[in-house]
């Protein structure tokens, strides 16, 4: 089947590149030939795009800063706010022995920062996310990085790792939207992303509060770096201050208060 590239949308062109395993310049702007299997795959993907299914899930991988990461429907598609934050952290985060990335999803945060720590642990409650993290650890040859399935800090292996290290740093982009936002899932353009990656109780802070409580039962991290909803970052800062941390709030690319840093 012949397809004229100039007649395709940007997203469709990306699909063709993926299906033919060719770069944009190799494809050019002329006609391409798809065999029947490739054509069926293209039509199937086109139908999904028409239902607002995310291109990133169809392609199966993204670039985050300078690295390639696999992803699928079990994990959130990393946001540009997170990418901007992690780029900033690459220059400003205090280096240390152990970095624990709680709610790791595809592992973009922990893996992008792994050069600054002796050991990195990617933690997620979702088995699907852990499988993706393992793939991304391999893809990025992240030898000092491991993935552990755990509900926050419940896992024994994780607790031991933390309690037996000299110093450790916590980074987390946990779900932070209030449950009431679920009814706007379609309008918010997150219909295809997993609820477990998005919502966290009435005020969006359930998991954050549970995490701070669990931390009080562990050896405390020296530094905490969190991504939160601009609507609840002040409340989270008060909770972290009460837990004994000096806190500061940082803005995202749109000038919104989204990041919280805690130092003991
Ligand atoms: C907002 S996503 C962030 C994913 C990734 N860190 C990123 O920035 O793209 C939140 C992640 O937290 C995970 N999560 C939800 N509840 C959790 C829990 N109780 N313990 C650990 N991880 C959890 C979800 O599975 C999801 O992967």
Tab-separated table of C-alpha atoms and ligand atoms in Angstrom:
chain	number	residue	atom	x	y	z
A	1	UNK	CA	0.000	0.000	0.000
A	2	UNK	CA	1.425	3.392	-0.992
A	3	UNK	CA	1.098	6.281	1.459
A	4	UNK	CA	1.856	9.886	0.658
A	5	UNK	CA	3.791	11.341	3.595
A	6	UNK	CA	2.792	14.981	3.000
A	7	UNK	CA	-0.869	14.041	3.439
A	8	UNK	CA	-0.266	12.698	6.957
A	9	UNK	CA	-0.501	14.468	10.301
A	10	UNK	CA	2.584	14.824	12.496
A	11	UNK	CA	1.403	11.906	14.658
A	12	UNK	CA	0.729	9.670	11.651
A	13	UNK	CA	4.206	10.415	10.280
A	14	UNK	CA	5.697	9.342	13.612
A	15	UNK	CA	3.725	6.090	13.396
A	16	UNK	CA	5.027	5.402	9.889
A	17	UNK	CA	8.582	6.031	11.088
A	18	UNK	CA	8.047	3.556	13.900
A	19	UNK	CA	6.408	0.923	11.684
A	20	UNK	CA	9.151	1.165	9.042
A	21	UNK	CA	11.885	1.666	11.644
A	22	UNK	CA	13.189	4.666	9.714
A	23	UNK	CA	14.205	8.214	10.668
A	24	UNK	CA	12.302	11.319	9.568
A	25	UNK	CA	14.937	12.168	6.959
A	26	UNK	CA	15.023	8.589	5.626
A	27	UNK	CA	11.255	8.754	5.101
A	28	UNK	CA	11.397	12.185	3.455
A	29	UNK	CA	8.274	13.790	2.036
A	30	UNK	CA	7.478	11.461	-0.827
A	31	UNK	CA	5.550	8.189	-0.932
A	32	UNK	CA	6.278	5.121	1.197
A	33	UNK	CA	5.314	1.521	0.628
A	34	UNK	CA	3.755	-0.534	3.448
A	35	UNK	CA	3.215	-4.290	3.242
A	36	UNK	CA	-0.195	-5.557	4.300
A	37	UNK	CA	0.860	-6.279	7.894
A	38	UNK	CA	2.399	-2.823	8.253
A	39	UNK	CA	-0.646	-1.206	6.696
A	40	UNK	CA	-3.017	-3.016	9.088
A	41	UNK	CA	-0.857	-1.863	12.005
A	42	UNK	CA	-0.976	1.717	10.709
A	43	UNK	CA	-4.773	1.687	10.323
A	44	UNK	CA	-5.231	0.183	13.795
A	45	UNK	CA	-2.998	2.861	15.336
A	46	UNK	CA	-4.723	5.605	13.357
A	47	UNK	CA	-8.073	4.493	14.844
A	48	UNK	CA	-6.596	4.652	18.327
A	49	UNK	CA	-5.264	8.157	17.703
A	50	UNK	CA	-8.780	9.166	16.663
A	51	UNK	CA	-9.913	8.086	20.160
A	52	UNK	CA	-7.246	10.377	21.697
A	53	UNK	CA	-5.053	7.418	22.565
A	54	UNK	CA	-1.617	8.901	23.319
A	55	UNK	CA	0.980	8.704	20.554
A	56	UNK	CA	3.677	7.972	23.165
A	57	UNK	CA	1.925	4.733	24.169
A	58	UNK	CA	1.621	3.735	20.503
A	59	UNK	CA	5.295	4.443	19.877
A	60	UNK	CA	6.248	2.664	23.120
A	61	UNK	CA	9.134	4.923	23.996
A	62	UNK	CA	9.988	8.572	24.690
A	63	UNK	CA	13.048	10.769	25.092
A	64	UNK	CA	13.404	12.239	28.555
A	65	UNK	CA	16.327	14.671	28.721
A	66	UNK	CA	19.094	12.831	26.868
A	67	UNK	CA	17.854	9.269	27.363
A	68	UNK	CA	15.413	6.805	25.821
A	69	UNK	CA	12.725	5.304	28.063
A	70	UNK	CA	10.216	2.582	27.251
A	71	UNK	CA	6.665	3.025	28.451
A	72	UNK	CA	3.214	1.482	28.187
A	73	UNK	CA	-0.290	2.006	29.559
A	74	UNK	CA	0.762	0.868	33.043
A	75	UNK	CA	2.760	4.078	33.608
A	76	UNK	CA	2.185	7.798	33.403
A	77	UNK	CA	3.586	9.566	30.351
A	78	UNK	CA	6.295	11.763	31.916
A	79	UNK	CA	5.385	15.446	31.829
A	80	UNK	CA	7.487	18.370	30.620
A	81	UNK	CA	7.222	19.910	34.122
A	82	UNK	CA	8.970	16.817	35.480
A	83	UNK	CA	11.614	16.936	32.766
A	84	UNK	CA	12.334	20.593	33.556
A	85	UNK	CA	12.547	19.800	37.281
A	86	UNK	CA	14.876	16.829	36.793
A	87	UNK	CA	17.141	18.892	34.516
A	88	UNK	CA	17.359	21.424	37.331
A	89	UNK	CA	17.999	18.658	39.889
A	90	UNK	CA	20.860	17.299	37.780
A	91	UNK	CA	22.651	20.564	38.577
A	92	UNK	CA	21.384	21.293	42.101
A	93	UNK	CA	20.618	18.042	43.950
A	94	UNK	CA	22.926	17.174	46.856
A	95	UNK	CA	24.934	14.090	45.877
A	96	UNK	CA	24.826	11.126	48.236
A	97	UNK	CA	24.939	7.388	48.838
A	98	UNK	CA	21.398	6.338	48.053
A	99	UNK	CA	18.570	7.901	46.047
A	100	UNK	CA	15.083	6.444	46.464
A	101	UNK	CA	12.559	7.406	43.769
A	102	UNK	CA	9.109	6.663	45.197
A	103	UNK	CA	6.323	6.324	42.607
A	104	UNK	CA	8.936	5.799	39.918
A	105	UNK	CA	6.556	4.954	37.027
A	106	UNK	CA	8.852	4.499	34.011
A	107	UNK	CA	11.880	5.392	36.174
A	108	UNK	CA	12.699	8.641	34.368
A	109	UNK	CA	13.544	10.590	37.538
A	110	UNK	CA	15.769	8.050	39.287
A	111	UNK	CA	17.556	6.921	36.138
A	112	UNK	CA	18.226	10.514	35.017
A	113	UNK	CA	19.850	11.241	38.398
A	114	UNK	CA	21.694	7.946	38.885
A	115	UNK	CA	25.108	9.392	38.016
A	116	UNK	CA	24.956	11.518	41.181
A	117	UNK	CA	24.402	8.662	43.663
A	118	UNK	CA	26.246	5.454	44.524
A	119	UNK	CA	22.958	3.547	44.481
A	120	UNK	CA	19.485	4.268	43.160
A	121	UNK	CA	16.277	2.459	44.049
A	122	UNK	CA	13.165	2.864	41.881
A	123	UNK	CA	10.031	2.052	43.873
A	124	UNK	CA	6.499	1.579	42.611
A	125	UNK	CA	3.418	-0.251	43.861
A	126	UNK	CA	2.501	-1.301	40.325
A	127	UNK	CA	3.999	-4.513	38.913
A	128	UNK	CA	3.617	-3.083	35.394
A	129	UNK	CA	5.682	-0.043	36.383
A	130	UNK	CA	8.394	-2.249	37.900
A	131	UNK	CA	8.618	-4.258	34.659
A	132	UNK	CA	9.016	-1.014	32.701
A	133	UNK	CA	11.629	0.259	35.199
A	134	UNK	CA	13.611	-2.973	34.742
A	135	UNK	CA	13.518	-2.499	30.954
A	136	UNK	CA	14.677	1.104	31.304
A	137	UNK	CA	17.473	0.153	33.711
A	138	UNK	CA	18.752	-2.249	31.010
A	139	UNK	CA	18.224	0.230	28.163
A	140	UNK	CA	20.222	2.907	29.985
A	141	UNK	CA	22.841	0.536	31.364
A	142	UNK	CA	22.071	1.845	34.869
A	143	UNK	CA	24.236	-0.627	36.777
A	144	UNK	CA	23.819	1.091	40.185
A	145	UNK	CA	20.014	1.082	39.894
A	146	UNK	CA	17.417	-1.471	40.984
A	147	UNK	CA	13.611	-1.553	40.980
A	148	UNK	CA	11.561	-2.756	43.959
A	149	UNK	CA	7.806	-3.266	44.034
A	150	UNK	CA	6.497	-1.701	47.224
A	151	UNK	CA	3.541	0.190	48.631
A	152	UNK	CA	5.526	3.311	49.619
A	153	UNK	CA	8.130	2.039	52.140
A	154	UNK	CA	6.351	-1.201	53.155
A	155	UNK	CA	8.819	-3.557	51.455
A	156	UNK	CA	11.333	-5.097	53.917
A	157	UNK	CA	14.242	-5.116	51.439
A	158	UNK	CA	13.704	-1.392	50.865
A	159	UNK	CA	13.526	-0.629	54.597
A	160	UNK	CA	16.779	-2.548	55.173
A	161	UNK	CA	18.498	-0.753	52.314
A	162	UNK	CA	17.528	2.619	53.808
A	163	UNK	CA	18.293	1.770	57.415
A	164	UNK	CA	21.732	0.405	56.480
A	165	UNK	CA	22.919	3.366	54.432
A	166	UNK	CA	24.927	6.326	55.758
A	167	UNK	CA	22.786	8.954	54.073
A	168	UNK	CA	19.924	8.902	51.651
A	169	UNK	CA	17.802	11.220	49.533
A	170	UNK	CA	14.133	10.889	48.675
A	171	UNK	CA	12.678	12.030	45.374
A	172	UNK	CA	8.992	11.518	44.615
A	173	UNK	CA	6.379	12.384	42.060
A	174	UNK	CA	3.498	10.473	43.613
A	175	UNK	CA	-0.119	10.804	42.441
A	176	UNK	CA	-1.313	14.175	43.690
A	177	UNK	CA	-4.716	14.948	42.174
A	178	UNK	CA	-7.850	15.000	44.355
A	179	UNK	CA	-10.247	12.080	43.616
A	180	UNK	CA	-12.898	14.647	42.650
A	181	UNK	CA	-10.845	15.354	39.491
A	182	UNK	CA	-11.645	11.848	38.210
A	183	UNK	CA	-14.844	13.064	36.592
A	184	UNK	CA	-12.759	15.427	34.427
A	185	UNK	CA	-10.419	12.651	33.274
A	186	UNK	CA	-11.417	13.106	29.651
A	187	UNK	CA	-11.290	16.943	29.744
A	188	UNK	CA	-7.915	16.814	31.453
A	189	UNK	CA	-6.602	14.667	28.625
A	190	UNK	CA	-5.581	11.797	30.897
A	191	UNK	CA	-8.283	9.255	29.921
A	192	UNK	CA	-5.785	6.576	28.941
A	193	UNK	CA	-3.419	6.941	31.862
A	194	UNK	CA	-3.766	4.717	34.957
A	195	UNK	CA	-5.786	6.082	37.908
A	196	UNK	CA	-3.150	4.707	40.261
A	197	UNK	CA	-0.679	7.217	38.796
A	198	UNK	CA	-3.006	10.201	39.158
A	199	UNK	CA	-5.309	10.328	42.183
A	200	UNK	CA	-4.617	10.414	45.893
A	201	UNK	CA	-7.620	10.870	48.188
A	202	UNK	CA	-9.860	13.845	48.882
A	203	UNK	CA	-7.202	16.568	48.806
A	204	UNK	CA	-4.609	14.781	46.647
A	205	UNK	CA	-2.305	14.405	49.643
A	206	UNK	CA	-3.252	10.959	50.999
A	207	UNK	CA	-0.116	9.246	49.725
A	208	UNK	CA	2.083	12.188	50.694
A	209	UNK	CA	0.764	12.101	54.283
A	210	UNK	CA	1.131	8.328	54.471
A	211	UNK	CA	4.682	8.626	53.130
A	212	UNK	CA	5.651	11.241	55.753
A	213	UNK	CA	4.187	9.044	58.484
A	214	UNK	CA	6.125	5.991	57.240
A	215	UNK	CA	9.331	8.053	57.056
A	216	UNK	CA	9.036	8.791	60.767
A	217	UNK	CA	9.424	5.023	61.345
A	218	UNK	CA	12.632	4.872	59.249
A	219	UNK	CA	16.056	6.445	59.191
A	220	UNK	CA	15.146	9.922	57.887
A	221	UNK	CA	16.417	11.152	54.511
A	222	UNK	CA	18.721	14.196	54.628
A	223	UNK	CA	17.050	15.694	51.580
A	224	UNK	CA	13.558	15.364	50.140
A	225	UNK	CA	12.599	16.537	46.630
A	226	UNK	CA	8.911	16.372	45.714
A	227	UNK	CA	6.669	17.220	42.778
A	228	UNK	CA	3.168	18.224	43.921
A	229	UNK	CA	0.001	19.887	42.721
A	230	UNK	CA	0.250	23.696	42.916
A	231	UNK	CA	-3.082	23.537	44.791
A	232	UNK	CA	-1.678	21.517	47.689
A	233	UNK	CA	2.031	22.339	47.794
A	234	UNK	CA	1.622	24.874	50.665
A	235	UNK	CA	-0.201	22.321	52.814
A	236	UNK	CA	2.483	19.741	52.037
A	237	UNK	CA	5.204	22.264	52.983
A	238	UNK	CA	3.544	22.785	56.410
A	239	UNK	CA	3.449	19.023	56.995
A	240	UNK	CA	7.105	18.637	56.002
A	241	UNK	CA	8.110	21.562	58.242
A	242	UNK	CA	6.296	19.915	61.164
A	243	UNK	CA	8.241	16.742	60.411
A	244	UNK	CA	11.465	18.665	61.135
A	245	UNK	CA	12.541	19.813	57.663
A	246	UNK	CA	13.537	23.255	56.403
A	247	UNK	CA	11.415	23.650	53.298
A	248	UNK	CA	11.436	25.711	50.141
A	249	UNK	CA	8.952	25.780	47.273
A	250	UNK	CA	10.173	25.962	43.663
A	251	UNK	CA	8.299	26.967	40.514
A	252	UNK	CA	7.747	25.005	37.303
A	253	UNK	CA	8.200	26.162	33.683
A	254	UNK	CA	4.840	27.945	33.860
A	255	UNK	CA	5.753	29.835	37.040
A	256	UNK	CA	3.486	27.641	39.217
A	257	UNK	CA	4.532	26.484	42.698
A	258	UNK	CA	4.988	22.778	42.036
A	259	UNK	CA	8.146	21.514	43.724
A	260	UNK	CA	8.957	21.171	47.389
A	261	UNK	CA	12.467	20.726	48.750
A	262	UNK	CA	13.093	19.627	52.326
A	263	UNK	CA	16.428	19.623	54.135
A	264	UNK	CA	17.036	18.221	57.599
B	1	LIG	C1	2.433	10.653	38.929
B	1	LIG	S1	3.067	9.019	38.580
B	1	LIG	C2	4.771	9.461	38.400
B	1	LIG	C3	5.582	8.530	37.560
B	1	LIG	C4	7.017	9.008	37.313
B	1	LIG	N1	7.708	9.254	38.548
B	1	LIG	C5	7.012	10.261	36.472
B	1	LIG	O1	7.305	11.338	37.006
B	1	LIG	O2	6.725	10.178	35.269
B	1	LIG	C6	2.945	8.290	40.161
B	1	LIG	C7	3.461	6.853	40.317
B	1	LIG	O3	3.261	6.465	41.687
B	1	LIG	C8	2.899	5.095	41.730
B	1	LIG	N2	2.204	4.825	42.998
B	1	LIG	C9	0.900	5.030	43.314
B	1	LIG	N3	0.638	4.642	44.565
B	1	LIG	C10	1.816	4.186	45.075
B	1	LIG	C11	2.198	3.629	46.332
B	1	LIG	N4	1.304	3.455	47.320
B	1	LIG	N5	3.480	3.250	46.516
B	1	LIG	C12	4.390	3.394	45.502
B	1	LIG	N6	4.085	3.906	44.283
B	1	LIG	C13	2.820	4.300	44.084
B	1	LIG	C14	2.043	4.897	40.500
B	1	LIG	O4	1.977	3.542	40.135
B	1	LIG	C15	2.758	5.813	39.495
B	1	LIG	O5	3.703	5.052	38.747
